[in-house]
CSV table of C-alpha atoms and ligand atoms in Angstrom, one decimal:
chain,number,residue,atom,x,y,z
A,882,UNK,CA,115.0,118.8,93.1
A,883,UNK,CA,111.9,116.8,93.9
A,884,UNK,CA,111.8,115.6,97.5
A,885,UNK,CA,111.2,111.9,97.6
A,886,UNK,CA,110.7,109.8,100.6
A,887,UNK,CA,110.8,106.0,100.9
A,888,UNK,CA,110.8,104.0,104.1
A,889,UNK,CA,111.6,100.4,104.9
A,890,UNK,CA,110.8,98.4,108.0
A,891,UNK,CA,113.6,96.7,109.8
A,892,UNK,CA,112.0,93.3,109.9
A,893,UNK,CA,114.6,90.6,109.2
A,894,UNK,CA,116.9,90.1,106.4
A,895,UNK,CA,117.2,91.8,103.0
A,896,UNK,CA,117.1,89.5,100.0
A,897,UNK,CA,118.1,89.6,96.4
A,898,UNK,CA,114.6,90.5,95.3
A,899,UNK,CA,114.6,93.6,97.6
A,900,UNK,CA,118.0,94.6,96.2
A,901,UNK,CA,117.5,94.1,92.5
A,902,UNK,CA,113.8,95.2,92.7
A,903,UNK,CA,114.1,98.3,94.8
A,904,UNK,CA,117.2,99.2,96.8
A,905,UNK,CA,119.4,99.4,93.7
A,906,UNK,CA,117.0,102.1,92.4
A,907,UNK,CA,117.3,104.0,95.6
A,908,UNK,CA,121.0,104.1,95.0
A,909,UNK,CA,120.7,105.3,91.4
A,910,UNK,CA,118.0,107.7,92.4
A,911,UNK,CA,120.0,109.6,95.0
A,912,UNK,CA,121.4,112.0,92.4
A,913,UNK,CA,118.1,112.5,90.6
A,914,UNK,CA,116.0,113.6,93.6
A,915,UNK,CA,116.4,114.9,97.1
A,916,UNK,CA,116.0,111.5,98.6
A,917,UNK,CA,115.0,110.7,102.2
A,918,UNK,CA,115.2,107.1,103.3
A,919,UNK,CA,113.7,106.2,106.7
A,920,UNK,CA,114.3,102.9,108.6
A,921,UNK,CA,110.9,102.8,110.3
A,922,UNK,CA,111.6,101.0,113.5
A,923,UNK,CA,108.6,102.3,115.3
A,924,UNK,CA,106.4,100.8,112.6
A,925,UNK,CA,108.1,97.4,113.3
A,926,UNK,CA,107.0,97.8,116.9
A,927,UNK,CA,103.4,97.2,115.9
A,928,UNK,CA,104.3,93.5,115.5
A,929,UNK,CA,107.4,92.9,117.6
A,930,UNK,CA,107.4,92.5,121.4
A,931,UNK,CA,110.8,91.0,122.4
A,932,UNK,CA,113.6,93.2,123.7
A,933,UNK,CA,116.6,93.9,121.4
A,934,UNK,CA,115.2,92.6,118.2
A,935,UNK,CA,114.3,95.8,116.5
A,936,UNK,CA,117.5,97.5,117.4
A,937,UNK,CA,119.6,94.7,116.0
A,938,UNK,CA,117.5,94.5,112.8
A,939,UNK,CA,117.8,98.3,112.5
A,940,UNK,CA,121.6,98.2,112.7
A,941,UNK,CA,121.8,95.4,110.2
A,942,UNK,CA,119.5,97.1,107.8
A,943,UNK,CA,121.3,100.4,108.1
A,944,UNK,CA,124.6,98.6,107.4
A,945,UNK,CA,123.0,97.0,104.3
A,946,UNK,CA,121.7,100.3,103.0
A,947,UNK,CA,125.1,101.9,103.2
A,948,UNK,CA,126.8,98.8,101.8
A,949,UNK,CA,124.6,98.8,98.7
A,950,UNK,CA,125.7,102.3,98.0
A,951,UNK,CA,123.4,104.9,99.7
A,952,UNK,CA,125.7,107.8,100.4
A,953,UNK,CA,125.0,110.0,103.5
A,954,UNK,CA,126.3,113.0,101.6
A,955,UNK,CA,123.7,112.6,98.9
A,956,UNK,CA,120.8,110.9,100.5
A,957,UNK,CA,119.4,111.3,103.9
A,958,UNK,CA,119.3,107.9,105.6
A,959,UNK,CA,117.8,108.0,109.1
A,960,UNK,CA,116.2,105.9,111.8
A,961,UNK,CA,112.7,106.9,112.6
A,962,UNK,CA,113.0,106.7,116.4
A,963,UNK,CA,116.1,109.0,116.2
A,964,UNK,CA,113.7,111.8,115.0
A,965,UNK,CA,111.2,112.2,117.8
A,966,UNK,CA,109.1,114.5,115.7
A,967,UNK,CA,107.6,111.4,114.0
A,968,UNK,CA,105.9,110.4,117.3
A,969,UNK,CA,104.9,113.9,118.0
A,970,UNK,CA,103.3,114.6,114.6
A,971,UNK,CA,101.8,111.1,114.7
A,972,UNK,CA,99.4,112.2,117.5
A,973,UNK,CA,98.3,115.2,115.4
A,974,UNK,CA,97.7,112.9,112.5
A,975,UNK,CA,95.6,110.6,114.8
A,976,UNK,CA,93.4,113.5,115.6
A,977,UNK,CA,93.1,114.4,111.9
A,978,UNK,CA,92.0,111.0,110.7
A,979,UNK,CA,88.8,109.3,111.6
A,980,UNK,CA,88.1,106.0,113.2
A,981,UNK,CA,86.1,105.1,110.2
A,982,UNK,CA,88.9,105.9,107.8
A,983,UNK,CA,91.4,103.8,109.7
A,984,UNK,CA,88.8,100.9,109.9
A,985,UNK,CA,88.7,100.8,106.1
A,986,UNK,CA,92.4,100.2,105.6
A,987,UNK,CA,92.8,96.8,103.9
A,988,UNK,CA,96.3,96.3,105.4
A,989,UNK,CA,94.9,96.6,108.9
A,990,UNK,CA,92.0,94.2,108.1
A,991,UNK,CA,94.4,91.7,106.5
A,992,UNK,CA,97.1,91.9,109.2
A,993,UNK,CA,94.6,91.7,112.1
A,994,UNK,CA,92.8,88.8,110.5
A,995,UNK,CA,96.1,86.9,110.1
A,996,UNK,CA,97.0,87.5,113.7
A,997,UNK,CA,93.7,86.0,114.8
A,998,UNK,CA,94.4,84.7,118.4
A,999,UNK,CA,97.5,86.9,118.7
A,1000,UNK,CA,97.8,90.3,120.4
A,1001,UNK,CA,96.6,93.0,118.0
A,1002,UNK,CA,98.1,96.3,119.1
A,1003,UNK,CA,96.2,99.5,118.8
A,1004,UNK,CA,99.4,100.6,116.9
A,1005,UNK,CA,98.5,98.2,114.1
A,1006,UNK,CA,95.3,100.2,113.8
A,1007,UNK,CA,96.8,103.7,114.0
A,1008,UNK,CA,99.8,102.7,111.8
A,1009,UNK,CA,98.6,104.9,108.9
A,1010,UNK,CA,98.7,108.0,111.2
A,1011,UNK,CA,102.4,107.4,111.9
A,1012,UNK,CA,103.0,106.7,108.2
A,1013,UNK,CA,101.3,110.0,107.4
A,1014,UNK,CA,103.6,111.7,109.9
A,1015,UNK,CA,106.7,110.1,108.2
A,1016,UNK,CA,105.6,111.6,104.9
A,1017,UNK,CA,104.3,115.0,105.8
A,1018,UNK,CA,107.2,115.8,108.1
A,1019,UNK,CA,109.5,115.9,105.2
A,1020,UNK,CA,107.3,117.9,102.7
A,1021,UNK,CA,107.7,114.9,100.5
A,1022,UNK,CA,106.3,115.4,97.0
A,1023,UNK,CA,106.7,111.9,95.8
A,1024,UNK,CA,106.4,108.6,97.7
A,1025,UNK,CA,107.4,105.6,95.5
A,1026,UNK,CA,105.3,102.7,96.7
A,1027,UNK,CA,104.0,99.3,95.5
A,1028,UNK,CA,100.3,98.7,95.1
A,1029,UNK,CA,100.0,97.5,98.7
A,1030,UNK,CA,100.8,100.9,100.0
A,1031,UNK,CA,98.7,103.1,97.7
A,1032,UNK,CA,95.8,103.2,100.2
A,1033,UNK,CA,98.2,104.5,102.9
A,1034,UNK,CA,99.4,107.3,100.6
A,1035,UNK,CA,95.7,108.1,99.7
A,1036,UNK,CA,94.9,108.5,103.4
A,1037,UNK,CA,98.0,110.6,104.0
A,1038,UNK,CA,96.7,112.9,101.2
A,1039,UNK,CA,93.3,113.1,102.8
A,1040,UNK,CA,94.9,113.9,106.2
A,1041,UNK,CA,97.1,116.6,104.7
A,1042,UNK,CA,94.1,118.2,102.9
A,1043,UNK,CA,91.9,118.1,105.9
A,1044,UNK,CA,94.6,119.6,108.2
A,1045,UNK,CA,95.3,122.3,105.6
A,1046,UNK,CA,91.6,123.0,105.4
A,1047,UNK,CA,91.1,123.2,109.2
A,1048,UNK,CA,94.3,125.1,110.1
A,1049,UNK,CA,95.6,126.7,106.9
A,1050,UNK,CA,98.2,125.7,104.4
A,1051,UNK,CA,100.7,123.7,106.3
A,1052,UNK,CA,101.6,120.4,104.6
A,1053,UNK,CA,102.7,119.5,101.1
A,1054,UNK,CA,100.2,117.1,99.7
A,1055,UNK,CA,102.2,114.1,98.5
A,1056,UNK,CA,101.6,111.8,95.6
A,1057,UNK,CA,102.2,108.1,95.3
A,1058,UNK,CA,104.5,107.3,92.3
A,1059,UNK,CA,105.3,104.0,90.8
A,1060,UNK,CA,109.0,103.2,91.6
A,1061,UNK,CA,111.3,102.8,88.6
A,1062,UNK,CA,110.8,99.2,87.4
A,1063,UNK,CA,113.5,97.1,89.0
A,1064,UNK,CA,113.9,93.4,88.2
A,1065,UNK,CA,111.0,91.3,89.2
A,1066,UNK,CA,112.8,88.5,91.1
A,1067,UNK,CA,110.7,85.4,91.8
A,1068,UNK,CA,111.2,82.6,94.3
A,1069,UNK,CA,113.7,80.1,92.9
A,1070,UNK,CA,111.6,77.2,94.1
A,1071,UNK,CA,108.3,78.7,93.3
A,1072,UNK,CA,108.9,80.9,90.3
A,1073,UNK,CA,105.3,82.1,90.2
A,1074,UNK,CA,105.6,83.9,93.5
A,1075,UNK,CA,107.8,86.9,94.3
A,1076,UNK,CA,111.0,86.1,96.2
A,1077,UNK,CA,110.2,86.5,99.9
A,1078,UNK,CA,111.9,85.7,103.1
A,1079,UNK,CA,108.6,84.5,104.6
A,1080,UNK,CA,108.3,81.6,102.1
A,1081,UNK,CA,108.1,78.2,103.8
A,1082,UNK,CA,111.7,77.5,103.0
A,1083,UNK,CA,114.6,79.8,102.2
A,1084,UNK,CA,115.7,77.4,99.4
A,1085,UNK,CA,114.2,79.8,96.9
A,1086,UNK,CA,115.3,83.0,98.5
A,1087,UNK,CA,118.8,84.4,98.2
A,1088,UNK,CA,119.6,86.5,101.2
A,1089,UNK,CA,122.1,89.4,100.7
A,1090,UNK,CA,124.3,87.7,103.3
A,1091,UNK,CA,124.2,84.2,101.8
A,1092,UNK,CA,127.7,82.7,101.3
A,1093,UNK,CA,128.9,82.0,97.8
A,1094,UNK,CA,128.4,78.3,98.5
A,1095,UNK,CA,124.8,78.8,99.5
A,1096,UNK,CA,124.1,81.0,96.5
A,1097,UNK,CA,125.6,78.5,94.1
A,1098,UNK,CA,123.6,75.7,95.7
A,1099,UNK,CA,120.3,77.6,95.6
A,1100,UNK,CA,120.7,78.3,91.9
A,1101,UNK,CA,121.7,74.8,91.1
A,1102,UNK,CA,118.5,73.6,92.7
A,1103,UNK,CA,116.3,76.2,91.2
A,1104,UNK,CA,113.1,74.9,89.7
A,1105,UNK,CA,112.9,75.0,85.9
A,1106,UNK,CA,110.8,72.6,83.9
A,1107,UNK,CA,111.0,69.3,82.1
A,1108,UNK,CA,111.9,70.7,78.7
A,1109,UNK,CA,115.3,71.9,78.1
A,1110,UNK,CA,114.8,74.9,76.0
A,1111,UNK,CA,116.2,78.2,77.1
A,1112,UNK,CA,113.7,81.0,76.1
A,1113,UNK,CA,112.5,84.1,77.9
A,1114,UNK,CA,108.8,83.5,78.3
A,1115,UNK,CA,107.7,84.5,81.9
A,1116,UNK,CA,104.2,83.1,81.4
A,1117,UNK,CA,105.0,79.6,80.1
A,1118,UNK,CA,108.5,79.2,81.5
A,1119,UNK,CA,108.5,81.1,84.8
A,1120,UNK,CA,111.5,79.3,86.3
A,1121,UNK,CA,113.9,79.7,83.3
A,1122,UNK,CA,112.7,83.3,82.7
A,1123,UNK,CA,113.4,84.2,86.3
A,1124,UNK,CA,117.0,83.0,86.0
A,1125,UNK,CA,117.3,85.0,82.8
A,1126,UNK,CA,115.8,88.1,84.5
A,1127,UNK,CA,118.3,87.8,87.4
A,1128,UNK,CA,121.2,87.3,85.1
A,1129,UNK,CA,120.1,90.2,83.1
A,1130,UNK,CA,119.8,92.4,86.2
A,1131,UNK,CA,123.4,91.5,87.1
A,1132,UNK,CA,124.9,91.9,83.7
A,1133,UNK,CA,122.8,94.6,82.1
A,1134,UNK,CA,122.1,92.4,79.0
A,1135,UNK,CA,118.5,91.8,77.9
A,1136,UNK,CA,117.0,88.5,79.1
A,1137,UNK,CA,116.0,87.4,75.5
A,1138,UNK,CA,119.6,88.1,74.3
A,1139,UNK,CA,121.0,86.0,77.1
A,1140,UNK,CA,118.6,83.2,76.3
A,1141,UNK,CA,120.1,82.7,72.9
A,1142,UNK,CA,123.4,81.9,74.4
A,1143,UNK,CA,122.3,78.8,76.3
A,1144,UNK,CA,121.2,75.4,75.2
A,1145,UNK,CA,120.8,73.8,78.6
A,1146,UNK,CA,119.6,74.8,82.0
A,1147,UNK,CA,122.8,73.7,83.9
A,1148,UNK,CA,125.2,76.3,82.5
A,1149,UNK,CA,122.5,79.0,82.8
A,1150,UNK,CA,122.1,78.1,86.5
A,1151,UNK,CA,125.8,78.2,87.2
A,1152,UNK,CA,126.3,81.5,85.3
A,1153,UNK,CA,123.4,83.0,87.2
A,1154,UNK,CA,124.9,81.8,90.5
A,1155,UNK,CA,128.3,83.3,89.6
A,1156,UNK,CA,126.8,86.6,88.5
A,1157,UNK,CA,124.9,86.9,91.7
A,1158,UNK,CA,128.0,85.9,93.8
A,1159,UNK,CA,130.0,88.6,92.0
A,1160,UNK,CA,127.3,91.2,92.5
A,1161,UNK,CA,127.0,90.4,96.2
A,1162,UNK,CA,130.7,90.1,97.0
A,1163,UNK,CA,131.6,93.8,97.3
A,1164,UNK,CA,128.3,94.5,99.1
A,1165,UNK,CA,129.0,91.8,101.6
A,1166,UNK,CA,132.5,93.0,102.2
A,1167,UNK,CA,131.4,96.6,102.9
A,1168,UNK,CA,128.5,95.2,105.1
A,1169,UNK,CA,130.9,93.2,107.3
A,1170,UNK,CA,133.2,96.2,107.6
A,1171,UNK,CA,130.4,98.4,108.7
A,1172,UNK,CA,129.1,95.8,111.2
A,1173,UNK,CA,132.6,95.5,112.6
A,1174,UNK,CA,132.9,99.3,113.0
A,1175,UNK,CA,129.8,100.3,115.0
A,1176,UNK,CA,131.4,103.8,115.5
A,1177,UNK,CA,131.4,104.4,111.8
A,1178,UNK,CA,127.9,103.1,111.4
A,1179,UNK,CA,126.6,105.3,114.1
A,1180,UNK,CA,128.5,108.3,112.6
A,1181,UNK,CA,126.7,107.7,109.3
A,1182,UNK,CA,123.3,107.4,111.0
A,1183,UNK,CA,124.0,110.6,113.0
A,1184,UNK,CA,124.5,112.5,109.8
A,1185,UNK,CA,121.2,111.2,108.6
A,1186,UNK,CA,119.4,111.9,111.8
A,1187,UNK,CA,120.7,115.5,112.0
A,1188,UNK,CA,119.6,116.2,108.4
A,1189,UNK,CA,116.2,114.6,109.0
A,1190,UNK,CA,115.7,116.5,112.2
A,1191,UNK,CA,116.4,119.8,110.7
A,1192,UNK,CA,113.6,119.4,108.3
A,1193,UNK,CA,111.3,117.6,110.7
A,1194,UNK,CA,111.5,120.2,113.5
A,1195,UNK,CA,110.6,123.0,111.1
A,1196,UNK,CA,107.5,121.1,109.9
A,1197,UNK,CA,106.4,120.2,113.3
A,1198,UNK,CA,106.8,123.8,114.5
A,1199,UNK,CA,104.8,124.9,111.5
A,1200,UNK,CA,102.0,122.4,112.3
A,1201,UNK,CA,101.9,123.3,116.0
A,1202,UNK,CA,101.8,127.0,115.1
A,1203,UNK,CA,99.0,126.5,112.6
A,1204,UNK,CA,96.9,124.7,115.2
A,1205,UNK,CA,97.7,127.5,117.6
A,1206,UNK,CA,99.1,125.4,120.4
A,1207,UNK,CA,100.4,127.7,123.2
A,1208,UNK,CA,104.2,128.1,122.6
A,1209,UNK,CA,106.2,127.0,125.6
A,1210,UNK,CA,107.8,130.5,125.9
B,2074,LIG,N1,104.0,100.9,105.5
B,2074,LIG,C1,105.2,100.8,104.7
B,2074,LIG,C2,105.4,99.3,104.4
B,2074,LIG,O1,105.0,98.4,105.1
B,2074,LIG,C3,106.4,101.3,105.4
B,2074,LIG,C4,106.3,102.8,105.6
B,2074,LIG,C5,106.3,103.4,106.8
B,2074,LIG,C6,106.4,103.8,104.6
B,2074,LIG,N2,106.3,104.8,106.6
B,2074,LIG,C7,106.3,105.0,105.3
B,2074,LIG,C8,106.5,103.8,103.2
B,2074,LIG,C9,106.3,106.2,104.6
B,2074,LIG,C10,106.5,105.0,102.5
B,2074,LIG,C11,106.4,106.2,103.2
B,2074,LIG,O2,106.1,99.0,103.4
């Protein structure tokens, strides 16, 4: 089976767009590939500096990943900081990548420009080295990523090739793959932008933990347009099409088929709200159970950490041996 790695940063809440667009595919993919899913808390440290925040976010994200259906017997779900080999290999990666290469990373340029007067950690700059370690540690063949991460996979390939060239065949050279197309969920208030928790208000963003009331309300207030014609036409009718797309993702019927069934926006909005509430209900129940049972959650994460470490230690040993670092005994 192909080894596939995807990672997610524990920075705040998961929303419907994350779920329908990506997480749901992680769940359906766990039988098709040998899937590793890392919660990359050390990456979040590049921009977080208050105590306790990352740990809490990590716990909640882990609970959500298991609640949506990731199964520790089939997929390896682990927390990055539980596998110290990430930090260890990261240094080796830093010594295999050049200052110039890191300087050309558009994500660093964007993020550091946006932080302007803020503290810009060196970690924000060396971030791709840690990401390369994440990937190479697991001999990942495929890394499903969006366009914003392609450059990071490219640099990981360059690092792997350079290391293999310097020290002999050690790392599997990964490739970026386009994740299976999930639903493209747009902001309910601004249907031309992707749903995002960093939008100015959360009115257009359905959080996975929103109550049924909140979900219904947000759909009721969703932006449509001044006509009242239900057709699936993302370009000219982004608001209505987004509702149809969400309803389609919940029911499995094609958006254009669904469109034929409505004459007004009101019923479409309320059906959409209901469908989402029903989709979220069992997830929310399992999520709450897990958060109330920290013992179980930590048991599940230990299974993942143990599996991840077994692979990671082997790869790190291989890399140290290839370099010819003096073995401790
Ligand atoms: N940089 C990725 C992001 O911001 C997260 C990430 C860290 C990652 N390590 C990874 C993604 C390894 C894929 C593989 O989304």
